PDB file of C-alpha atoms in Angstrom:
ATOM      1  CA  UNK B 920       0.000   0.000   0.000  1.00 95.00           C
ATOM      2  CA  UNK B 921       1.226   3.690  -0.247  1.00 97.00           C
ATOM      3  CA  UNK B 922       2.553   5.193   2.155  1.00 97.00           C
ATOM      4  CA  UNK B 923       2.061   8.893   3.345  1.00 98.00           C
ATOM      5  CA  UNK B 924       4.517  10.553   5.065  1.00 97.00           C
ATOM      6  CA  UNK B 925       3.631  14.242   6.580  1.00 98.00           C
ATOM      7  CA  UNK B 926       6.096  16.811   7.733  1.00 95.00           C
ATOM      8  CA  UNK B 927       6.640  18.412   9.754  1.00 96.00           C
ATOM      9  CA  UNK B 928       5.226  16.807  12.290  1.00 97.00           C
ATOM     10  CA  UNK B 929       4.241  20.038  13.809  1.00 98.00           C
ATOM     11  CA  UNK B 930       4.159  23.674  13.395  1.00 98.00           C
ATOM     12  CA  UNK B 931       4.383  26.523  15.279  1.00 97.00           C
ATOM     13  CA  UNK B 932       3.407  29.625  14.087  1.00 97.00           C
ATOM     14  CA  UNK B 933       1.524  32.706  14.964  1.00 97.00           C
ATOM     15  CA  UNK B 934      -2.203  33.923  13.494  1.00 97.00           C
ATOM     16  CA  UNK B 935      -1.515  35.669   9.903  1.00 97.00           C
ATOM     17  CA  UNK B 936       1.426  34.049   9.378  1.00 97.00           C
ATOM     18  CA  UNK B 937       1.867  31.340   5.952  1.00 98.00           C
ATOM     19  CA  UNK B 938       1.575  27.411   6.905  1.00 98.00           C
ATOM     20  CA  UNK B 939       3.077  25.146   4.598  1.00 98.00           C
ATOM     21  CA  UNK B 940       2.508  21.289   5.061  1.00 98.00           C
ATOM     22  CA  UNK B 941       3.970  18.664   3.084  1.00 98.00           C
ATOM     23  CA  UNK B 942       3.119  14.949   2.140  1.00 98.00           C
ATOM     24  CA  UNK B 943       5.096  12.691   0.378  1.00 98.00           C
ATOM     25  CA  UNK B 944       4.363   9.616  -0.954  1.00 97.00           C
ATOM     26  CA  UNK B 945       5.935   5.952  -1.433  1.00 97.00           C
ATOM     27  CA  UNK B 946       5.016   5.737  -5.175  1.00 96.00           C
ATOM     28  CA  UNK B 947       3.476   8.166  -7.593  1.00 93.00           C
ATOM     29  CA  UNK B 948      -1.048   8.705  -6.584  1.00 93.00           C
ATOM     30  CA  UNK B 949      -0.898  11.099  -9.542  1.00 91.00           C
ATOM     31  CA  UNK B 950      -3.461  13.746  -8.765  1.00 91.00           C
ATOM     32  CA  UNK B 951      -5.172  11.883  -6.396  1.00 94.00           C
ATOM     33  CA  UNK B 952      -4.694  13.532  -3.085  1.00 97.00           C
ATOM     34  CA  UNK B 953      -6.873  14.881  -0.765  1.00 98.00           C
ATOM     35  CA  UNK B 954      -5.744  16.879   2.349  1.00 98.00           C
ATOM     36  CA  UNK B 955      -8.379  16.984   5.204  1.00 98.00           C
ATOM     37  CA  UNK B 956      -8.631  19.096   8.607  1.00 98.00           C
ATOM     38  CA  UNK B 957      -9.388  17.855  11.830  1.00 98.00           C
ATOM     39  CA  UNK B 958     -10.285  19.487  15.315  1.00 98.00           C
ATOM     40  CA  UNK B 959     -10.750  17.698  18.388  1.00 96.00           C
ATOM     41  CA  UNK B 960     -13.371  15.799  18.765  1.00 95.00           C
ATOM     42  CA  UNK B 961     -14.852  16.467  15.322  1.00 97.00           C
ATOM     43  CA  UNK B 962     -14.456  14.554  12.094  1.00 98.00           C
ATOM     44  CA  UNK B 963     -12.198  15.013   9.866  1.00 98.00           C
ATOM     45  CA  UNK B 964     -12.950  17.825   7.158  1.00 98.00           C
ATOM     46  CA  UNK B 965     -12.272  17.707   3.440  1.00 97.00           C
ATOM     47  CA  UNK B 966     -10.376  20.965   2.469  1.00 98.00           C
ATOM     48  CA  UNK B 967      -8.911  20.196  -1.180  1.00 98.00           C
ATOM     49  CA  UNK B 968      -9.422  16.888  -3.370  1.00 97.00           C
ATOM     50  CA  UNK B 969      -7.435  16.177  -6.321  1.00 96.00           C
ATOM     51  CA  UNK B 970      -4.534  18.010  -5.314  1.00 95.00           C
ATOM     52  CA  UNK B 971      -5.531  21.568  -5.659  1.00 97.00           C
ATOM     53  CA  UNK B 972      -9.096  21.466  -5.778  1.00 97.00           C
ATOM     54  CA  UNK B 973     -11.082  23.346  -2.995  1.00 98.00           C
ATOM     55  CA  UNK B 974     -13.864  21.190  -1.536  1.00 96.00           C
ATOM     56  CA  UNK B 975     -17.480  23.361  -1.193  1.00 93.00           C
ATOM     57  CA  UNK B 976     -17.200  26.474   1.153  1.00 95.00           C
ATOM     58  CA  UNK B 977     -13.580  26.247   1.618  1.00 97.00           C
ATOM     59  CA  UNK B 978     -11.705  29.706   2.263  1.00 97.00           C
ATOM     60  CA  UNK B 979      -9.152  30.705  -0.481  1.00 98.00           C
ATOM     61  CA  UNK B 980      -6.337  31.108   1.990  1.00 98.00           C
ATOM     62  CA  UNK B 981      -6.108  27.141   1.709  1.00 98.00           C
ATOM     63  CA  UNK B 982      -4.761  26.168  -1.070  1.00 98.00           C
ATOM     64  CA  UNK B 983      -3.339  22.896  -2.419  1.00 98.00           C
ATOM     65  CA  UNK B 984      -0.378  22.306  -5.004  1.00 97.00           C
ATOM     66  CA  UNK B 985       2.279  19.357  -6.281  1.00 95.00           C
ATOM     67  CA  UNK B 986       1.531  15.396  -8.139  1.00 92.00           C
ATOM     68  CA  UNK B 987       3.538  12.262  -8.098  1.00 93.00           C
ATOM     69  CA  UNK B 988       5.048  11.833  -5.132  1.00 96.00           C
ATOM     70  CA  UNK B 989       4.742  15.260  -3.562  1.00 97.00           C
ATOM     71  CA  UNK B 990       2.218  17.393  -2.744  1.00 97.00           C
ATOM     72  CA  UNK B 991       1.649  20.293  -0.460  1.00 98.00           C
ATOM     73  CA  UNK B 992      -0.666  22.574   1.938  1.00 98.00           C
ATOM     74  CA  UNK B 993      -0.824  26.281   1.888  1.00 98.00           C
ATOM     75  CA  UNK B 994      -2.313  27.969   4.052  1.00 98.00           C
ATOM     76  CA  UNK B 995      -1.761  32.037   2.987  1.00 97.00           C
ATOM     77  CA  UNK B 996      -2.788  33.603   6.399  1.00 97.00           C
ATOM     78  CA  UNK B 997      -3.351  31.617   9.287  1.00 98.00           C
ATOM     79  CA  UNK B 998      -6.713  32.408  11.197  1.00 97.00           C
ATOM     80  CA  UNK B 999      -6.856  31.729  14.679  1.00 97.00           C
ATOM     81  CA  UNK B1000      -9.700  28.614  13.836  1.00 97.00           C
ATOM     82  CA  UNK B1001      -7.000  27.330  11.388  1.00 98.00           C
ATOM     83  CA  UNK B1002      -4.933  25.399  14.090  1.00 97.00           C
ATOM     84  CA  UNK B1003      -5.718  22.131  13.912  1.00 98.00           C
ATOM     85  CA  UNK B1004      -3.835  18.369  12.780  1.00 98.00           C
ATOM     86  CA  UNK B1005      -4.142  18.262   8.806  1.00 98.00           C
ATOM     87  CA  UNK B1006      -4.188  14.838   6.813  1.00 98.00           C
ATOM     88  CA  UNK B1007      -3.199  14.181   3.481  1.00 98.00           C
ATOM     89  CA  UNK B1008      -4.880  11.093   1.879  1.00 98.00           C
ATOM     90  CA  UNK B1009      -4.249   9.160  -1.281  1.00 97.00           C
ATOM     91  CA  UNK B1010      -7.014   7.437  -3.554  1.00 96.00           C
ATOM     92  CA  UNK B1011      -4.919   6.501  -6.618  1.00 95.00           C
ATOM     93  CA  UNK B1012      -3.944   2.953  -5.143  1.00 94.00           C
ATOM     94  CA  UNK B1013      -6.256   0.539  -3.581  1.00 94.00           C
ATOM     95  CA  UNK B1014      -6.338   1.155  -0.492  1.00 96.00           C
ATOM     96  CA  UNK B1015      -6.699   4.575   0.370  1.00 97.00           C
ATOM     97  CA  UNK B1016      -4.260   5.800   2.704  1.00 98.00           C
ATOM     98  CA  UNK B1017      -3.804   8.498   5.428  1.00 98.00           C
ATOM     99  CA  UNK B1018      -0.974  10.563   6.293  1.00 97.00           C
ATOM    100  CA  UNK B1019       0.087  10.415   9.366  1.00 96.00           C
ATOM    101  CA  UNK B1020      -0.718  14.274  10.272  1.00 97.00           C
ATOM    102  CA  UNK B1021       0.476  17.415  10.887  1.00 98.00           C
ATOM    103  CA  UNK B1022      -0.526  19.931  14.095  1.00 98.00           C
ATOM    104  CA  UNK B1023      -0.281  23.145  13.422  1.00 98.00           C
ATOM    105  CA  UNK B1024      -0.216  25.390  16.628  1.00 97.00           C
ATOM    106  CA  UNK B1025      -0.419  28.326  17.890  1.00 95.00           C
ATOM    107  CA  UNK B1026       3.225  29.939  18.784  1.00 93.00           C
TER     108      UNK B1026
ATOM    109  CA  UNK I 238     -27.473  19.933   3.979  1.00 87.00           C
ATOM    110  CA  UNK I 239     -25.821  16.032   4.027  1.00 91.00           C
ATOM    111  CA  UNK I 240     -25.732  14.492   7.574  1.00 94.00           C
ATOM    112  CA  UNK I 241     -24.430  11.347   8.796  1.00 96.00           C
ATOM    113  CA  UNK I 242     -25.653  10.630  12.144  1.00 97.00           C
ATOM    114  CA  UNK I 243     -24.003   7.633  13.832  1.00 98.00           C
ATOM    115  CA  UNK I 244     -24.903   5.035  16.719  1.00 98.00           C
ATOM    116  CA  UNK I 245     -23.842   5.900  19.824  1.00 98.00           C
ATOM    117  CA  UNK I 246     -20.879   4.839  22.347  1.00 98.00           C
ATOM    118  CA  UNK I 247     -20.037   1.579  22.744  1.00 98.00           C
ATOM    119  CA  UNK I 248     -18.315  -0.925  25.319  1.00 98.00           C
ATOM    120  CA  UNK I 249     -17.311  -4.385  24.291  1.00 98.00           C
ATOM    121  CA  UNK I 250     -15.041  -7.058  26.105  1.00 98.00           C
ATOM    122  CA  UNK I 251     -12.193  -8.873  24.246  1.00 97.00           C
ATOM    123  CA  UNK I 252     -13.711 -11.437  21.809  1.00 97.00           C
ATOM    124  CA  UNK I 253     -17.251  -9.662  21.288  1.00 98.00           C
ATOM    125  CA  UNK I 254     -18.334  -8.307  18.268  1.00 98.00           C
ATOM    126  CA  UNK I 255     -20.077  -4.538  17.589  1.00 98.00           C
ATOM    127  CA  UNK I 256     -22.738  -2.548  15.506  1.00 98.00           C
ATOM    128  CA  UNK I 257     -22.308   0.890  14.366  1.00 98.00           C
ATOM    129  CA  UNK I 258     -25.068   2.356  12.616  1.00 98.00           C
ATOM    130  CA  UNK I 259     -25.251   5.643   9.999  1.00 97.00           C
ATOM    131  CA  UNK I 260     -28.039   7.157   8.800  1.00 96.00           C
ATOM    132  CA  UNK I 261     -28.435   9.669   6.639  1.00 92.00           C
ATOM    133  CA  UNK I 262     -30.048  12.291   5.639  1.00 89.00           C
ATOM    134  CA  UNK I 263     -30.369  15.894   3.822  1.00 88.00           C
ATOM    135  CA  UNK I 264     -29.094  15.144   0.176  1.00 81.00           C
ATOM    136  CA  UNK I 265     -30.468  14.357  -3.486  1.00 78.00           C
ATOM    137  CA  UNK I 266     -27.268  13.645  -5.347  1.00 77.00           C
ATOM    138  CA  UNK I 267     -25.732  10.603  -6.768  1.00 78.00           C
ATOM    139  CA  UNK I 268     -23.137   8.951  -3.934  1.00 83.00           C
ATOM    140  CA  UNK I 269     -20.612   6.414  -4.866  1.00 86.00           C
ATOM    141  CA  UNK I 270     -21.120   4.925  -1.535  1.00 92.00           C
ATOM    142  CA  UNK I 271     -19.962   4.638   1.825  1.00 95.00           C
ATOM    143  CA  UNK I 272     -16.716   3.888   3.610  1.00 97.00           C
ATOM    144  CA  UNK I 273     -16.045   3.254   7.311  1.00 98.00           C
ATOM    145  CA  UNK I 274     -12.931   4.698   8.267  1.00 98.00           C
ATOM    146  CA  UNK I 275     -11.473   4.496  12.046  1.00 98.00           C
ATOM    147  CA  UNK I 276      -9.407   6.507  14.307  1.00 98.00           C
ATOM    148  CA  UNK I 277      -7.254   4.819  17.118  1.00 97.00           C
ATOM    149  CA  UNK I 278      -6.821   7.656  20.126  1.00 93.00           C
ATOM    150  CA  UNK I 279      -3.824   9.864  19.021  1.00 91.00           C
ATOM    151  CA  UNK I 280      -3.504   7.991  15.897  1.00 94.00           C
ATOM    152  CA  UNK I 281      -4.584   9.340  11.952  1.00 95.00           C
ATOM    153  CA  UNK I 282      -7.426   7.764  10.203  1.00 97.00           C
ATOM    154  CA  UNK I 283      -7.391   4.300   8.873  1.00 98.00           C
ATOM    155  CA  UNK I 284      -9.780   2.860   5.755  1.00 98.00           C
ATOM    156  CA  UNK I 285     -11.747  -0.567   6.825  1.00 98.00           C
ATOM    157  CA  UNK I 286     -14.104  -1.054   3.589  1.00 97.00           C
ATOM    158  CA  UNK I 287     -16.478   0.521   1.689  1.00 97.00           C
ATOM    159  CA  UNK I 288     -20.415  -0.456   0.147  1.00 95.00           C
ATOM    160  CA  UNK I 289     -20.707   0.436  -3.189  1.00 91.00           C
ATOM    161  CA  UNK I 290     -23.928   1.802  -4.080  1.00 88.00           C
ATOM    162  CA  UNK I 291     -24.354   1.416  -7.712  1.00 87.00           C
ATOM    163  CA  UNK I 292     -23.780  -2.318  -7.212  1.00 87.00           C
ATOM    164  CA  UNK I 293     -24.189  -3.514  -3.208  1.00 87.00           C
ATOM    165  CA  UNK I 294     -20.792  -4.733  -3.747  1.00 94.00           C
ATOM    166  CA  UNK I 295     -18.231  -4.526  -0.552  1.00 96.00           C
ATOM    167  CA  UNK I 296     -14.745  -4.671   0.034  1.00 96.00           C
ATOM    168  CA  UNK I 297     -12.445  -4.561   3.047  1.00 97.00           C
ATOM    169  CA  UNK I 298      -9.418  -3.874   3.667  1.00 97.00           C
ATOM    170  CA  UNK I 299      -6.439  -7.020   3.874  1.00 96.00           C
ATOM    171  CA  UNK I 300      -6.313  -6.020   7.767  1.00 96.00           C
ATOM    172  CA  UNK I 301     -10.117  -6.427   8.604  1.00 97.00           C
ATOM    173  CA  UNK I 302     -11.278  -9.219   6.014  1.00 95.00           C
ATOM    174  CA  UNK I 303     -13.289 -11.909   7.793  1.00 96.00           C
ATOM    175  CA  UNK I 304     -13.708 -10.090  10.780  1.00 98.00           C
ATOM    176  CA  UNK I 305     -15.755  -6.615   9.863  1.00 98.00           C
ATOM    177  CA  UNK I 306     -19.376  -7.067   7.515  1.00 97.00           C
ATOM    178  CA  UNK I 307     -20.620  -3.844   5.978  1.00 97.00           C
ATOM    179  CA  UNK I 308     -24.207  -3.527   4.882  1.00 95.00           C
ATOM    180  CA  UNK I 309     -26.885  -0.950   3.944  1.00 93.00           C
ATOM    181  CA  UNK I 310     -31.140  -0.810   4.007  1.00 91.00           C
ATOM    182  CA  UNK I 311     -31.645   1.139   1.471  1.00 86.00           C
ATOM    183  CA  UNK I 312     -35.462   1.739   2.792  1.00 89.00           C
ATOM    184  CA  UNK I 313     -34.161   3.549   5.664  1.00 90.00           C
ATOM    185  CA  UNK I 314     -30.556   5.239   3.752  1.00 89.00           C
ATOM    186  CA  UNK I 315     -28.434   2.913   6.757  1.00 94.00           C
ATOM    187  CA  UNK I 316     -25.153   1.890   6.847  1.00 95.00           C
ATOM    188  CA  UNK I 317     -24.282  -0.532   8.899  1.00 97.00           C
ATOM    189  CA  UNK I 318     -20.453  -2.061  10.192  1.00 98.00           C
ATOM    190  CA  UNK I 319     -19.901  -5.123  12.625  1.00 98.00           C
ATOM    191  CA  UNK I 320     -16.579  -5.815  13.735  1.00 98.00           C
ATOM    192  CA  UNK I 321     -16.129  -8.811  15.712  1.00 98.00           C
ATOM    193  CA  UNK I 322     -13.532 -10.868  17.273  1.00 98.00           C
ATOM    194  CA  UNK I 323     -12.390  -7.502  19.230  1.00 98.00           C
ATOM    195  CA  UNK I 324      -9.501  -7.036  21.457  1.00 97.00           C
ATOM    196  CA  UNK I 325      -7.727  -3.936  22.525  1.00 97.00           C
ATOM    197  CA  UNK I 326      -6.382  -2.773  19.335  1.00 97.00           C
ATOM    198  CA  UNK I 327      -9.808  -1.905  18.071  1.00 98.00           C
ATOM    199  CA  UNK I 328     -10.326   0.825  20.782  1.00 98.00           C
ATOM    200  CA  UNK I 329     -11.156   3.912  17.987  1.00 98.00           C
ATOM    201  CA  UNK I 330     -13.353   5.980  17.242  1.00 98.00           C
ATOM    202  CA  UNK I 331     -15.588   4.707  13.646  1.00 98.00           C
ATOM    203  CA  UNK I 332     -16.452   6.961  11.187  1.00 98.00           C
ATOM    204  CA  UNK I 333     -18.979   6.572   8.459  1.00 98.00           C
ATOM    205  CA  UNK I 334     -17.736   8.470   5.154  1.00 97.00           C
ATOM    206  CA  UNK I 335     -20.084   9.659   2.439  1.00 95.00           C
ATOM    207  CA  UNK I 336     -17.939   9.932  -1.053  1.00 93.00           C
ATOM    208  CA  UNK I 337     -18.955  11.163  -4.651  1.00 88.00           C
ATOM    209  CA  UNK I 338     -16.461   9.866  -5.699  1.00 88.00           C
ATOM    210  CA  UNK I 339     -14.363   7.084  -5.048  1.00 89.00           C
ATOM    211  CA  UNK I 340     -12.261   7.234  -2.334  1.00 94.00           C
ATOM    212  CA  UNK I 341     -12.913  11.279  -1.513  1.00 94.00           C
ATOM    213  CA  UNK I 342     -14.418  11.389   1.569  1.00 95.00           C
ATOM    214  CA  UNK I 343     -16.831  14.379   1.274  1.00 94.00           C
ATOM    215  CA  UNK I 344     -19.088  13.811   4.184  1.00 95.00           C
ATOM    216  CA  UNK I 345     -18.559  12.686   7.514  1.00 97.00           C
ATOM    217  CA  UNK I 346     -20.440  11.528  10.186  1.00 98.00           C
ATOM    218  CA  UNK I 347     -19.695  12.221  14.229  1.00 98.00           C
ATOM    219  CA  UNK I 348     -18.011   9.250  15.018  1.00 98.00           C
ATOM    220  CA  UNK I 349     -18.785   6.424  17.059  1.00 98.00           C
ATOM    221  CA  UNK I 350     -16.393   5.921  20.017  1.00 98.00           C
ATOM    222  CA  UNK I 351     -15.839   1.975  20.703  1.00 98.00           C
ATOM    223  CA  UNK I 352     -14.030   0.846  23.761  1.00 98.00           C
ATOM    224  CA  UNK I 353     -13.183  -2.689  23.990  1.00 98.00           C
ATOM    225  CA  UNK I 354     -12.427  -3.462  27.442  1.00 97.00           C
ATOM    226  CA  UNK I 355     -12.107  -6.632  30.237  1.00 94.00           C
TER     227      UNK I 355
END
């Protein structure tokens, strides 16, 4: 199976600053990758599908770049609800795979 | 708007098997189906299977196969997963997944916290 490998593993930064998140794969998923947002004790979130595609009612500040075996999550200006764990997620290659996360908190 | 309402909290001992239940609700567009995805405490998510709704057809992941069932009444828009055989490991919290497409994970539902404990 692919595997997903997020860094770093967390991030410190400070509200308005830029938040960039990486995920790298094991083999090539193409296009194929999703990067989701979770918050405690909520589900996770879909943010962008297909590597750069906002989901519905996503802010522009997130955006979503890269194929083949790297990809990667901007965030332009981080708002203070923005600090959260991120996942990246693969769908090329049965089966889907998770990263394994990155926190991003506040400095 | 789409919502997945799961079962609630559950406690099993080693060797006992569980239900979770998702029902949905709020949407009129085509689905590919529904996955079950899981969430050990501290852990990221992990895929278990999926029903595919243009077909019924299921499959599971290697690590699950003969141990989790997935089904769906249609009458009712249910999902259903079982898990059996449980020990510790399968402590998580169970997430149903709505996707329009396969494998994207659009819609989630709250999660269904099982504890599987002596």
């Amino acid at each position: 199976e692919v595997v997903l490998t997020q860094s770093p593993a967390t991030l410190s930064l400070s509200p308005g600053e830029r938040a960039t998140l990486s995920c790298r794969a094991s083999q090539s998923v193409s296009s194929s990758l999703a990067w989701y947002q979770q918050k405690p004790g909520q589900p996770p979130r879909l943010l962008i599908y297909d590597a750069s595609k906002r989901a519905t009612g996503i802010p522009a500040r997130f955006s979503g770049s890269g194929s083949g075996t790297d990809s990667t999550l901007t965030i332009s200006s981080l708002e203070p609800e923005d600090f959260a764990v991120y996942y990246c997620q693969q769908r090329t290659s049965w089966p889907p795979t998770f990263g394994g996360g990155t926190k991003v908190e506040i400095k | 708007q789409v919502h997945l309402e799961q079962s609630g909290a559950e406690v099993r001992k080693p060797g006992a098997s569980v239900r979770v239940s998702c029902k949905a609700s709020g949407y009129t567009f085509t689905t590919h189906g529904v996955s079950w995805v899981r969430q050990a405490p501290g852990q990221g998510p992990e895929w278990m299977g999926w029903i595919n709704y243009f077909n019924g057809h299921t499959s599971y992941a290697q690590k699950f196969q003969g141990r989790v069932t997935m089904t769906k009444d249609s009458s009712t828009r249910t999902d259903y997963m079982e898990l059996r055989s449980l020990t510790s490991d399968d402590t998580a919290v169970y997430y149903c997944a709505l996707m329009t497409a396969v494998f994207l994970f659009d819609y989630w539902g709250q999660g269904t916290l099982v504890t599987v404990s002596s």
